[in-house]
Short mmCIF file of C-alpha atoms and ligand atoms in Angstrom, two decimals:
data_model
loop_
_atom_site.label_atom_id
_atom_site.label_comp_id
_atom_site.label_asym_id
_atom_site.label_seq_id
_atom_site.Cartn_x
_atom_site.Cartn_y
_atom_site.Cartn_z
CA MET A 1 93.98 61.05 35.30
CA ARG A 2 92.37 62.92 32.41
CA SER A 3 91.42 66.53 32.98
CA ARG A 4 88.59 66.33 30.43
CA PRO A 5 86.10 63.54 29.75
CA VAL A 6 86.20 60.82 27.13
CA VAL A 7 82.75 60.28 25.63
CA THR A 8 81.93 57.11 23.71
CA ILE A 9 79.09 56.57 21.24
CA ASP A 10 78.69 53.01 20.01
CA GLY A 11 75.94 51.47 17.96
CA PRO A 12 75.02 49.78 14.68
CA SER A 13 75.32 51.24 11.22
CA GLY A 14 72.95 54.14 10.53
CA ALA A 15 71.92 54.73 14.14
CA GLY A 16 72.92 58.40 13.77
CA LYS A 17 76.35 58.24 15.45
CA THR A 18 78.08 60.45 12.88
CA THR A 19 75.56 63.30 12.95
CA VAL A 20 75.10 63.14 16.69
CA SER A 21 78.80 62.90 17.53
CA LYS A 22 79.57 65.97 15.37
CA ARG A 23 76.84 67.98 17.06
CA LEU A 24 77.76 66.79 20.52
CA ALA A 25 81.48 67.52 20.02
CA ASP A 26 80.67 71.05 18.76
CA ALA A 27 78.26 71.76 21.62
CA ALA A 28 80.66 70.49 24.27
CA GLY A 29 83.83 71.98 22.72
CA MET A 30 85.39 68.57 22.15
CA ILE A 31 87.25 66.83 19.32
CA ARG A 32 85.46 64.04 17.45
CA VAL A 33 87.10 60.80 16.32
CA ASP A 34 85.25 58.66 13.76
CA THR A 35 86.75 55.22 14.37
CA GLY A 36 84.66 53.66 11.57
CA ALA A 37 86.58 55.87 9.14
CA MET A 38 89.79 54.24 10.42
CA TYR A 39 88.52 50.73 9.55
CA ARG A 40 87.27 52.05 6.20
CA ALA A 41 90.74 53.55 5.57
CA VAL A 42 92.38 50.18 6.23
CA ALA A 43 90.04 48.60 3.65
CA LEU A 44 90.82 51.34 1.12
CA ALA A 45 94.59 51.28 1.71
CA ALA A 46 94.59 47.46 1.46
CA ARG A 47 92.67 47.64 -1.80
CA SER A 48 95.19 50.03 -3.34
CA LEU A 49 98.14 47.95 -2.07
CA GLY A 50 96.63 44.71 -3.39
CA VAL A 51 96.25 43.22 0.11
CA PRO A 52 93.15 40.98 0.34
CA TRP A 53 90.56 41.76 3.04
CA ASP A 54 90.94 38.24 4.47
CA ASP A 55 94.69 38.33 5.16
CA PRO A 56 94.97 39.20 8.89
CA VAL A 57 98.77 39.40 9.03
CA ARG A 58 99.25 41.75 6.08
CA LEU A 59 96.19 43.79 7.08
CA GLY A 60 97.72 44.25 10.53
CA GLY A 61 100.74 45.77 8.79
CA VAL A 62 98.53 48.07 6.72
CA ALA A 63 96.74 49.22 9.90
CA ARG A 64 99.99 49.90 11.76
CA GLU A 65 101.44 51.91 8.87
CA LEU A 66 98.23 53.87 8.24
CA GLU A 67 98.94 57.58 7.83
CA LEU A 68 95.57 59.00 8.66
CA SER A 69 94.62 62.49 9.73
CA PHE A 70 91.32 64.15 10.50
CA ARG A 71 90.92 67.81 9.46
CA VAL A 72 88.11 70.30 9.38
CA LEU A 73 88.34 72.33 6.14
CA SER A 74 85.87 75.20 5.71
CA GLY A 75 83.78 73.71 8.50
CA VAL A 76 83.57 70.26 6.84
CA PRO A 77 85.32 67.23 8.42
CA ARG A 78 87.76 65.60 5.99
CA VAL A 79 89.84 62.43 6.24
CA LEU A 80 93.31 62.38 4.69
CA LEU A 81 95.09 59.10 3.90
CA SER A 82 98.81 59.61 3.22
CA GLY A 83 97.98 63.27 2.54
CA VAL A 84 95.20 62.50 0.02
CA ASP A 85 91.59 63.51 0.78
CA VAL A 86 89.66 60.21 0.82
CA THR A 87 86.52 61.46 2.60
CA LEU A 88 84.17 60.55 -0.26
CA ALA A 89 85.93 57.33 -1.25
CA LEU A 90 85.51 56.05 2.31
CA ARG A 91 81.73 56.42 2.09
CA GLU A 92 81.35 54.19 -0.97
CA PRO A 93 79.24 51.06 -0.30
CA GLU A 94 82.21 48.83 -1.14
CA MET A 95 84.25 50.39 1.67
CA SER A 96 81.36 49.87 4.12
CA MET A 97 81.54 46.14 3.45
CA GLY A 98 85.36 46.29 3.32
CA ALA A 99 85.55 47.98 6.72
CA SER A 100 83.24 45.37 8.21
CA ALA A 101 85.41 42.62 6.64
CA VAL A 102 88.81 43.93 7.79
CA SER A 103 87.51 44.79 11.27
CA VAL A 104 87.05 41.11 12.20
CA HIS A 105 90.82 40.57 12.28
CA GLY A 106 92.65 40.80 15.62
CA PRO A 107 95.86 42.41 14.27
CA VAL A 108 93.83 45.20 12.63
CA ARG A 109 91.90 45.87 15.84
CA VAL A 110 95.04 45.88 18.01
CA ALA A 111 96.72 48.47 15.75
CA LEU A 112 93.69 50.77 15.48
CA VAL A 113 92.73 50.56 19.15
CA ALA A 114 96.28 51.70 20.07
CA LYS A 115 95.90 54.71 17.74
CA GLN A 116 92.46 55.53 19.17
CA ARG A 117 93.73 55.43 22.78
CA GLU A 118 96.62 57.70 21.83
CA MET A 119 94.33 60.21 20.06
CA ALA A 120 92.03 60.51 23.07
CA ARG A 121 94.62 60.13 25.82
CA ASP A 122 94.07 63.59 27.31
CA GLY A 123 90.28 63.55 27.05
CA GLY A 124 88.02 66.22 25.61
CA VAL A 125 87.17 63.73 22.86
CA VAL A 126 83.98 62.13 21.54
CA LEU A 127 84.70 58.77 19.87
CA GLU A 128 82.13 56.96 17.76
CA GLY A 129 82.35 53.29 16.81
CA ARG A 130 81.34 49.78 17.85
CA ASP A 131 83.66 48.84 20.72
CA ILE A 132 84.69 52.17 22.21
CA GLY A 133 82.82 51.89 25.52
CA THR A 134 83.46 48.16 25.86
CA VAL A 135 87.10 47.75 24.75
CA VAL A 136 88.89 50.97 23.79
CA PHE A 137 87.85 53.14 26.74
CA PRO A 138 86.05 50.95 29.28
CA ASP A 139 86.79 53.72 31.82
CA ALA A 140 85.17 56.51 29.74
CA GLU A 141 83.44 59.21 31.73
CA ALA A 142 80.27 59.01 29.59
CA LYS A 143 79.10 56.11 27.43
CA PHE A 144 76.19 55.99 25.03
CA PHE A 145 74.75 53.22 22.87
CA LEU A 146 72.76 54.69 20.02
CA ASP A 147 70.27 52.42 18.27
CA ALA A 148 67.30 52.67 15.87
CA ALA A 149 65.00 50.36 13.91
CA ALA A 150 66.76 48.74 10.93
CA ALA A 151 64.51 50.35 8.27
CA VAL A 152 65.15 53.81 9.73
CA ARG A 153 68.90 53.15 9.83
CA ALA A 154 68.89 52.00 6.19
CA ARG A 155 67.03 55.16 5.13
CA ARG A 156 69.56 57.38 6.94
CA ARG A 157 72.50 55.45 5.50
CA GLN A 158 71.08 55.77 1.98
CA LEU A 159 71.20 59.56 2.33
CA GLN A 160 74.95 59.43 3.21
CA ILE A 161 76.04 57.15 0.39
CA SER A 162 78.47 58.41 -2.21
CA PRO A 163 77.58 58.97 -5.04
CA PRO A 164 73.96 59.81 -4.08
CA GLY A 165 71.48 57.17 -5.28
CA ALA A 166 74.23 54.57 -5.85
CA GLN A 167 72.13 51.94 -4.04
CA SER A 168 68.39 51.33 -3.74
CA PHE A 169 66.72 51.30 -0.32
CA GLU A 170 66.41 47.49 -0.51
CA GLU A 171 70.14 47.12 -1.23
CA VAL A 172 71.08 49.44 1.62
CA LEU A 173 68.76 47.59 4.02
CA ARG A 174 70.26 44.25 2.99
CA ASP A 175 73.80 45.60 3.60
CA VAL A 176 72.80 47.13 6.95
CA LEU A 177 71.35 43.80 8.13
CA ARG A 178 74.38 41.87 6.85
CA ARG A 179 76.74 44.23 8.68
CA ASP A 180 74.64 44.00 11.86
CA VAL A 181 75.21 40.24 11.87
CA GLN A 182 78.91 40.51 10.96
CA ASP A 183 79.66 43.26 13.50
CA SER A 184 77.79 41.69 16.41
CA THR A 185 78.78 38.04 15.96
CA ARG A 186 82.53 38.41 15.31
CA GLU A 187 85.01 36.93 17.76
CA HIS A 188 87.04 40.09 18.45
CA SER A 189 85.25 43.02 20.12
CA PRO A 190 81.72 42.34 18.84
CA LEU A 191 79.21 45.16 18.93
CA ARG A 192 77.41 45.05 22.28
CA VAL A 193 75.99 47.46 24.82
CA ALA A 194 78.43 48.19 27.67
CA ASP A 195 76.88 47.45 31.09
CA ASP A 196 77.25 51.10 32.12
CA ALA A 197 76.21 52.69 28.79
CA VAL A 198 73.13 54.88 28.43
CA TYR A 199 70.97 53.20 25.76
CA ILE A 200 69.19 55.62 23.41
CA ASP A 201 66.73 54.43 20.76
CA SER A 202 66.66 57.23 18.18
CA THR A 203 63.96 55.67 15.93
CA THR A 204 61.46 58.44 16.64
CA MET A 205 63.81 61.08 18.08
CA THR A 206 65.17 64.18 16.34
CA VAL A 207 68.91 64.89 16.32
CA ASP A 208 68.30 67.78 18.74
CA GLU A 209 66.53 65.48 21.16
CA VAL A 210 69.32 62.90 21.10
CA VAL A 211 72.08 65.49 21.52
CA GLY A 212 70.12 67.21 24.30
CA GLU A 213 69.73 63.90 26.12
CA MET A 214 73.48 63.25 25.84
CA LEU A 215 74.49 66.76 26.94
CA ARG A 216 72.40 66.37 30.09
CA ARG A 217 74.46 63.34 30.99
CA LEU A 218 77.96 64.72 30.32
CA PRO A 219 80.07 65.34 33.40
CA GLY A 220 81.63 68.79 33.80
CA VAL A 221 80.13 70.39 30.68
CA PRO A 222 78.58 73.84 31.25
CA ARG A 223 74.95 74.01 30.06
O1 DC B 1 80.68 53.31 11.57
P1 DC B 1 81.03 52.81 10.17
O2 DC B 1 79.83 52.36 9.38
O3 DC B 1 81.84 53.80 9.42
O4 DC B 1 81.95 51.53 10.42
C1 DC B 1 82.41 50.73 9.35
C2 DC B 1 82.73 49.32 9.84
O5 DC B 1 83.89 49.36 10.67
C3 DC B 1 81.65 48.64 10.68
O6 DC B 1 80.84 47.80 9.89
C4 DC B 1 82.39 47.85 11.71
C5 DC B 1 83.76 48.46 11.76
N1 DC B 1 84.05 49.18 13.01
C6 DC B 1 84.51 48.43 14.06
O7 DC B 1 84.61 47.22 13.96
N2 DC B 1 84.87 49.06 15.22
C7 DC B 1 84.74 50.38 15.35
N3 DC B 1 85.11 50.97 16.51
C8 DC B 1 84.23 51.16 14.29
C9 DC B 1 83.87 50.52 13.12
#
């Protein structure tokens, strides 16, 4: 039994999971785990080790050996890979496609899911990703599926890209749509709405409205 809840936020690229999960975790006094960053880190580590993104066996090894830590430095969340700050490198468009590519492989998913379960074992954690409510924590105390229209998601994603302006809106939209197909049609843990998830369409909602809606539905959080 966990003494504190596990909260899951799944949804497609650019739905607002990152912004919302940070705000929700702060408001509820919880830790946030960005599972997309873990898949991005596998793609980045593989690239620097010369392991191709279509080699499931070697990628499984990369995922198992991944030395990843999440820190908050001066109020800003950072991701360290083998002690090196890779926060910006992980947001490059190439790593978005790389993460989507490596995440189709079973051995990669098995290794990262084990790490995610371990990180959130005692609860008090908000996890954002694609399969958290369906596969990683099917017994989570609160599950959300955050969605938005593709054009709105592409616009939001464009604002996060490193370096700023690296891709046009049309390029970002094309990548968002390509990842939607790849993430939701893959064999292992495809993106889908859990039966017991609360579905939120954020197309015309502000961040405050989305976070407020989620906070109202969290068990055992003072408000
Ligand atoms: O959330 P993100 O854009 O950082 O995720 C990058 C890719 O990683 C996404 O295209 C699919 C994959 N991913 C996944 O398969 N499962 C997760 N729990 C999180 C991300």
